[in-house]
Amino acid sequence: GAVVSQHPSWVICKSGTSVKIECRSLDFQATTMFWYRQFPKQSLMLMATSNEGSKATYEQGVEKDKFLINHASLTLSTLTVTSAHPEDSSFYICSASPRGPQFEQFFGPGTRLTVL
Amino acid sequence: RKEVEQDPGPFNVPEGATVAFNCTYSNSASQSFFWYRQDCRKEPKLLMSVYSSGNEDGRFTAQLNRASQYISLLIRDSKLSDSATYLCVVNAYSGAGSYQLTFGKGTKLSVIP
């Protein structure tokens, strides 16, 4: 149990395009999902908390108009990187917990974004 | 001061060795604690939760000292498959019904034949 999927697993795009990443909880419902970004040899950094039925909560320094989050249902959250630039190239990972956000999180396999 | 600090590593140990990882956290209101492992270019996978009473799972033993704000992980009889980066993770209430995981930078372990 507690499986989280992400799609796509990798994407290469041109600068200026938008990229949508999906995060799904496959065997449980999640009112809260989390989106992280990890640069090479760095730790995971929380970007935003995705809340089903309400607006996402963004961490300081993360542009909400650039990183659009939609938590459409209890099993799906999407992150759209708008007008992507090379500096947005990173490993994007989502997480969720079947027991609630205060408990252990299970991570999706991640999406490796490369912006040319 | 960093919120979650870990041994910088890397740790290079022979098969069969015992290795210990240490971690300290700065937020005294932290409520739950975990060790994750992350393989190269993969997502973190939960290794074990950490409780004040200490807990053991096979070759892995985790300890938590809330007074010292210190967490440890002990791996006995290291296997080649234990090679990975070990992440110390702390969960704290961040207000308005929200929680936030904070990750250490991780300690890289290489188990050598």
GROMACS .gro file of C-alpha atoms in nm:
model
  229
    1GLY     CA    1   0.000   0.000   0.000
    2ALA     CA    2   0.083   0.373   0.008
    3VAL     CA    3   0.189   0.402  -0.354
    4VAL     CA    4   0.238   0.741  -0.512
    5SER     CA    5   0.292   0.777  -0.885
    6GLN     CA    6   0.418   1.066  -1.093
    7HIS     CA    7   0.398   1.137  -1.459
    8PRO     CA    8   0.602   1.200  -1.662
    9SER     CA    9   0.918   1.053  -1.515
   10TRP     CA   10   1.130   1.282  -1.726
   11VAL     CA   11   1.071   1.566  -1.966
   12ILE     CA   12   1.287   1.783  -2.189
   13CYS     CA   13   1.139   2.106  -2.311
   14LYS     CA   14   1.236   2.431  -2.473
   15SER     CA   15   1.272   2.750  -2.275
   16GLY     CA   16   0.943   2.937  -2.249
   17THR     CA   17   0.714   2.635  -2.264
   18SER     CA   18   0.496   2.507  -1.981
   19VAL     CA   19   0.522   2.161  -1.831
   20LYS     CA   20   0.258   1.981  -1.627
   21ILE     CA   21   0.352   1.712  -1.377
   22GLU     CA   22   0.091   1.482  -1.226
   23CYS     CA   23   0.105   1.323  -0.884
   24ARG     CA   24  -0.140   1.048  -0.792
   25SER     CA   25  -0.201   0.849  -0.478
   26LEU     CA   26  -0.290   0.506  -0.614
   27ASP     CA   27  -0.428   0.320  -0.314
   28PHE     CA   28  -0.531   0.591  -0.071
   29GLN     CA   29  -0.685   0.934  -0.061
   30ALA     CA   30  -0.482   1.238   0.032
   31THR     CA   31  -0.627   1.575   0.125
   32THR     CA   32  -0.272   1.706   0.141
   33MET     CA   33   0.014   1.647  -0.098
   34PHE     CA   34   0.354   1.808  -0.101
   35TRP     CA   35   0.574   1.921  -0.389
   36TYR     CA   36   0.952   1.927  -0.355
   37ARG     CA   37   1.244   2.022  -0.574
   38GLN     CA   38   1.590   1.876  -0.551
   39PHE     CA   39   1.897   2.016  -0.723
   40PRO     CA   40   2.206   1.796  -0.769
   41LYS     CA   41   2.379   1.712  -0.442
   42GLN     CA   42   2.127   1.920  -0.246
   43SER     CA   43   1.855   1.818  -0.005
   44LEU     CA   44   1.488   1.816  -0.094
   45MET     CA   45   1.333   2.158  -0.059
   46LEU     CA   46   0.961   2.196  -0.003
   47MET     CA   47   0.804   2.414  -0.269
   48ALA     CA   48   0.439   2.404  -0.172
   49THR     CA   49   0.168   2.219   0.011
   50SER     CA   50  -0.120   2.116  -0.212
   51ASN     CA   51  -0.462   2.110  -0.043
   52GLU     CA   52  -0.761   1.939  -0.199
   53GLY     CA   53  -1.036   2.188  -0.268
   54SER     CA   54  -0.839   2.496  -0.171
   55LYS     CA   55  -0.539   2.700  -0.271
   56ALA     CA   56  -0.189   2.567  -0.233
   57THR     CA   57   0.041   2.707   0.031
   58TYR     CA   58   0.374   2.815  -0.113
   59GLU     CA   59   0.706   2.834   0.066
   60GLN     CA   60   0.893   3.159   0.083
   61GLY     CA   61   1.074   3.232  -0.240
   62VAL     CA   62   0.858   3.007  -0.456
   63GLU     CA   63   0.661   3.201  -0.717
   64LYS     CA   64   0.300   3.088  -0.711
   65ASP     CA   65   0.234   3.231  -1.057
   66LYS     CA   66   0.519   3.032  -1.202
   67PHE     CA   67   0.450   2.704  -1.025
   68LEU     CA   68   0.077   2.645  -1.054
   69ILE     CA   69  -0.068   2.376  -0.831
   70ASN     CA   70  -0.410   2.221  -0.867
   71HIS     CA   71  -0.539   1.956  -0.628
   72ALA     CA   72  -0.834   1.844  -0.834
   73SER     CA   73  -0.935   1.540  -0.634
   74LEU     CA   74  -0.835   1.336  -0.332
   75THR     CA   75  -0.597   1.132  -0.547
   76LEU     CA   76  -0.453   1.386  -0.791
   77SER     CA   77  -0.240   1.696  -0.764
   78THR     CA   78  -0.072   1.868  -1.057
   79LEU     CA   79   0.223   2.104  -1.073
   80THR     CA   80   0.259   2.320  -1.382
   81VAL     CA   81   0.588   2.494  -1.442
   82THR     CA   82   0.494   2.791  -1.657
   83SER     CA   83   0.735   2.959  -1.897
   84ALA     CA   84   1.010   2.723  -1.795
   85HIS     CA   85   1.372   2.840  -1.807
   86PRO     CA   86   1.697   2.646  -1.778
   87GLU     CA   87   1.728   2.737  -1.410
   88ASP     CA   88   1.402   2.547  -1.350
   89SER     CA   89   1.576   2.224  -1.452
   90SER     CA   90   1.557   2.001  -1.147
   91PHE     CA   91   1.413   1.686  -0.994
   92TYR     CA   92   1.054   1.747  -0.888
   93ILE     CA   93   0.905   1.504  -0.636
   94CYS     CA   94   0.565   1.485  -0.475
   95SER     CA   95   0.463   1.310  -0.156
   96ALA     CA   96   0.151   1.217   0.034
   97SER     CA   97   0.052   1.020   0.340
   98PRO     CA   98  -0.240   0.783   0.387
   99ARG     CA   99  -0.251   0.875   0.754
  100GLY     CA  100  -0.227   1.251   0.726
  101PRO     CA  101   0.042   1.517   0.677
  102GLN     CA  102   0.183   1.478   1.026
  103PHE     CA  103   0.283   1.118   0.960
  104GLU     CA  104   0.535   0.948   0.735
  105GLN     CA  105   0.524   1.059   0.375
  106PHE     CA  106   0.550   0.839   0.071
  107PHE     CA  107   0.715   0.982  -0.234
  108GLY     CA  108   0.642   0.957  -0.600
  109PRO     CA  109   0.928   0.844  -0.825
  110GLY     CA  110   1.001   1.202  -0.926
  111THR     CA  111   1.008   1.392  -1.253
  112ARG     CA  112   1.337   1.502  -1.398
  113LEU     CA  113   1.286   1.827  -1.587
  114THR     CA  114   1.544   1.958  -1.829
  115VAL     CA  115   1.481   2.294  -1.990
  116LEU     CA  116   1.696   2.368  -2.290
  117ARG     CA  117   2.203   2.708   1.233
  118LYS     CA  118   2.061   2.457   0.985
  119GLU     CA  119   1.728   2.307   1.082
  120VAL     CA  120   1.839   1.947   1.037
  121GLU     CA  121   2.208   1.868   1.040
  122GLN     CA  122   2.373   1.540   0.954
  123ASP     CA  123   2.723   1.400   0.939
  124PRO     CA  124   2.866   1.528   0.613
  125GLY     CA  125   3.005   1.191   0.505
  126PRO     CA  126   3.074   1.014   0.279
  127PHE     CA  127   3.113   0.695   0.478
  128ASN     CA  128   3.305   0.418   0.305
  129VAL     CA  129   3.283   0.093   0.500
  130PRO     CA  130   3.358  -0.273   0.428
  131GLU     CA  131   3.084  -0.531   0.409
  132GLY     CA  132   2.985  -0.654   0.752
  133ALA     CA  133   3.082  -0.333   0.929
  134THR     CA  134   2.861  -0.145   1.171
  135VAL     CA  135   2.799   0.217   1.081
  136ALA     CA  136   2.627   0.494   1.276
  137PHE     CA  137   2.466   0.811   1.145
  138ASN     CA  138   2.391   1.109   1.364
  139CYS     CA  139   2.146   1.392   1.317
  140THR     CA  140   2.047   1.699   1.516
  141TYR     CA  141   1.745   1.923   1.468
  142SER     CA  142   1.680   2.276   1.581
  143ASN     CA  143   1.300   2.295   1.606
  144SER     CA  144   1.208   2.181   1.956
  145ALA     CA  145   0.842   2.161   1.849
  146SER     CA  146   0.916   1.885   1.600
  147GLN     CA  147   0.673   1.601   1.639
  148SER     CA  148   0.779   1.308   1.427
  149PHE     CA  149   1.107   1.180   1.299
  150PHE     CA  150   1.216   0.951   1.020
  151TRP     CA  151   1.508   0.803   0.837
  152TYR     CA  152   1.476   0.776   0.461
  153ARG     CA  153   1.720   0.635   0.211
  154GLN     CA  154   1.767   0.781  -0.131
  155ASP     CA  155   1.943   0.604  -0.413
  156CYS     CA  156   2.110   0.806  -0.685
  157ARG     CA  157   1.856   0.988  -0.904
  158LYS     CA  158   1.564   0.821  -0.723
  159GLU     CA  159   1.300   0.934  -0.478
  160PRO     CA  160   1.345   0.898  -0.101
  161LYS     CA  161   1.207   0.577   0.046
  162LEU     CA  162   1.101   0.547   0.407
  163LEU     CA  163   1.344   0.335   0.604
  164MET     CA  164   1.191   0.371   0.944
  165SER     CA  165   1.016   0.604   1.181
  166VAL     CA  166   1.202   0.700   1.497
  167TYR     CA  167   1.048   0.686   1.844
  168SER     CA  168   1.167   0.803   2.180
  169SER     CA  169   1.172   0.447   2.304
  170GLY     CA  170   1.402   0.348   2.022
  171ASN     CA  171   1.308   0.103   1.756
  172GLU     CA  172   1.472  -0.174   1.565
  173ASP     CA  173   1.401  -0.330   1.229
  174GLY     CA  174   1.634  -0.616   1.150
  175ARG     CA  175   1.984  -0.474   1.111
  176PHE     CA  176   1.864  -0.117   1.159
  177THR     CA  177   1.822   0.057   1.493
  178ALA     CA  178   1.699   0.412   1.536
  179GLN     CA  179   1.713   0.626   1.848
  180LEU     CA  180   1.562   0.962   1.940
  181ASN     CA  181   1.667   1.190   2.223
  182ARG     CA  182   1.418   1.474   2.243
  183ALA     CA  183   1.606   1.655   2.520
  184SER     CA  184   1.920   1.671   2.309
  185GLN     CA  185   1.728   1.702   1.983
  186TYR     CA  186   1.935   1.419   1.846
  187ILE     CA  187   1.849   1.125   1.622
  188SER     CA  188   2.066   0.830   1.530
  189LEU     CA  189   2.062   0.536   1.294
  190LEU     CA  190   2.276   0.227   1.339
  191ILE     CA  191   2.326  -0.026   1.061
  192ARG     CA  192   2.478  -0.359   1.160
  193ASP     CA  193   2.637  -0.613   0.928
  194SER     CA  194   2.641  -0.373   0.632
  195LYS     CA  195   2.546  -0.512   0.292
  196LEU     CA  196   2.644  -0.384  -0.050
  197SER     CA  197   2.276  -0.303  -0.104
  198ASP     CA  198   2.286  -0.058   0.188
  199SER     CA  199   2.488   0.182  -0.027
  200ALA     CA  200   2.273   0.494  -0.058
  201THR     CA  201   2.228   0.839   0.089
  202TYR     CA  202   2.055   0.837   0.426
  203LEU     CA  203   1.828   1.130   0.502
  204CYS     CA  204   1.729   1.245   0.846
  205VAL     CA  205   1.379   1.391   0.827
  206VAL     CA  206   1.183   1.587   1.085
  207ASN     CA  207   0.814   1.674   1.075
  208ALA     CA  208   0.684   1.980   1.257
  209TYR     CA  209   0.355   2.160   1.279
  210SER     CA  210   0.380   2.476   1.072
  211GLY     CA  211   0.052   2.642   1.164
  212ALA     CA  212  -0.302   2.657   1.023
  213GLY     CA  213  -0.336   2.281   1.029
  214SER     CA  214  -0.025   2.230   0.820
  215TYR     CA  215   0.281   2.018   0.874
  216GLN     CA  216   0.618   2.038   0.709
  217LEU     CA  217   0.891   1.784   0.657
  218THR     CA  218   1.243   1.919   0.683
  219PHE     CA  219   1.522   1.715   0.532
  220GLY     CA  220   1.885   1.694   0.623
  221LYS     CA  221   2.132   1.706   0.336
  222GLY     CA  222   2.192   1.337   0.376
  223THR     CA  223   2.495   1.121   0.443
  224LYS     CA  224   2.625   0.906   0.164
  225LEU     CA  225   2.715   0.551   0.252
  226SER     CA  226   2.925   0.328   0.030
  227VAL     CA  227   2.965  -0.033   0.138
  228ILE     CA  228   3.273  -0.183  -0.020
  229PRO     CA  229   3.320  -0.555  -0.101
   0.00000   0.00000   0.00000
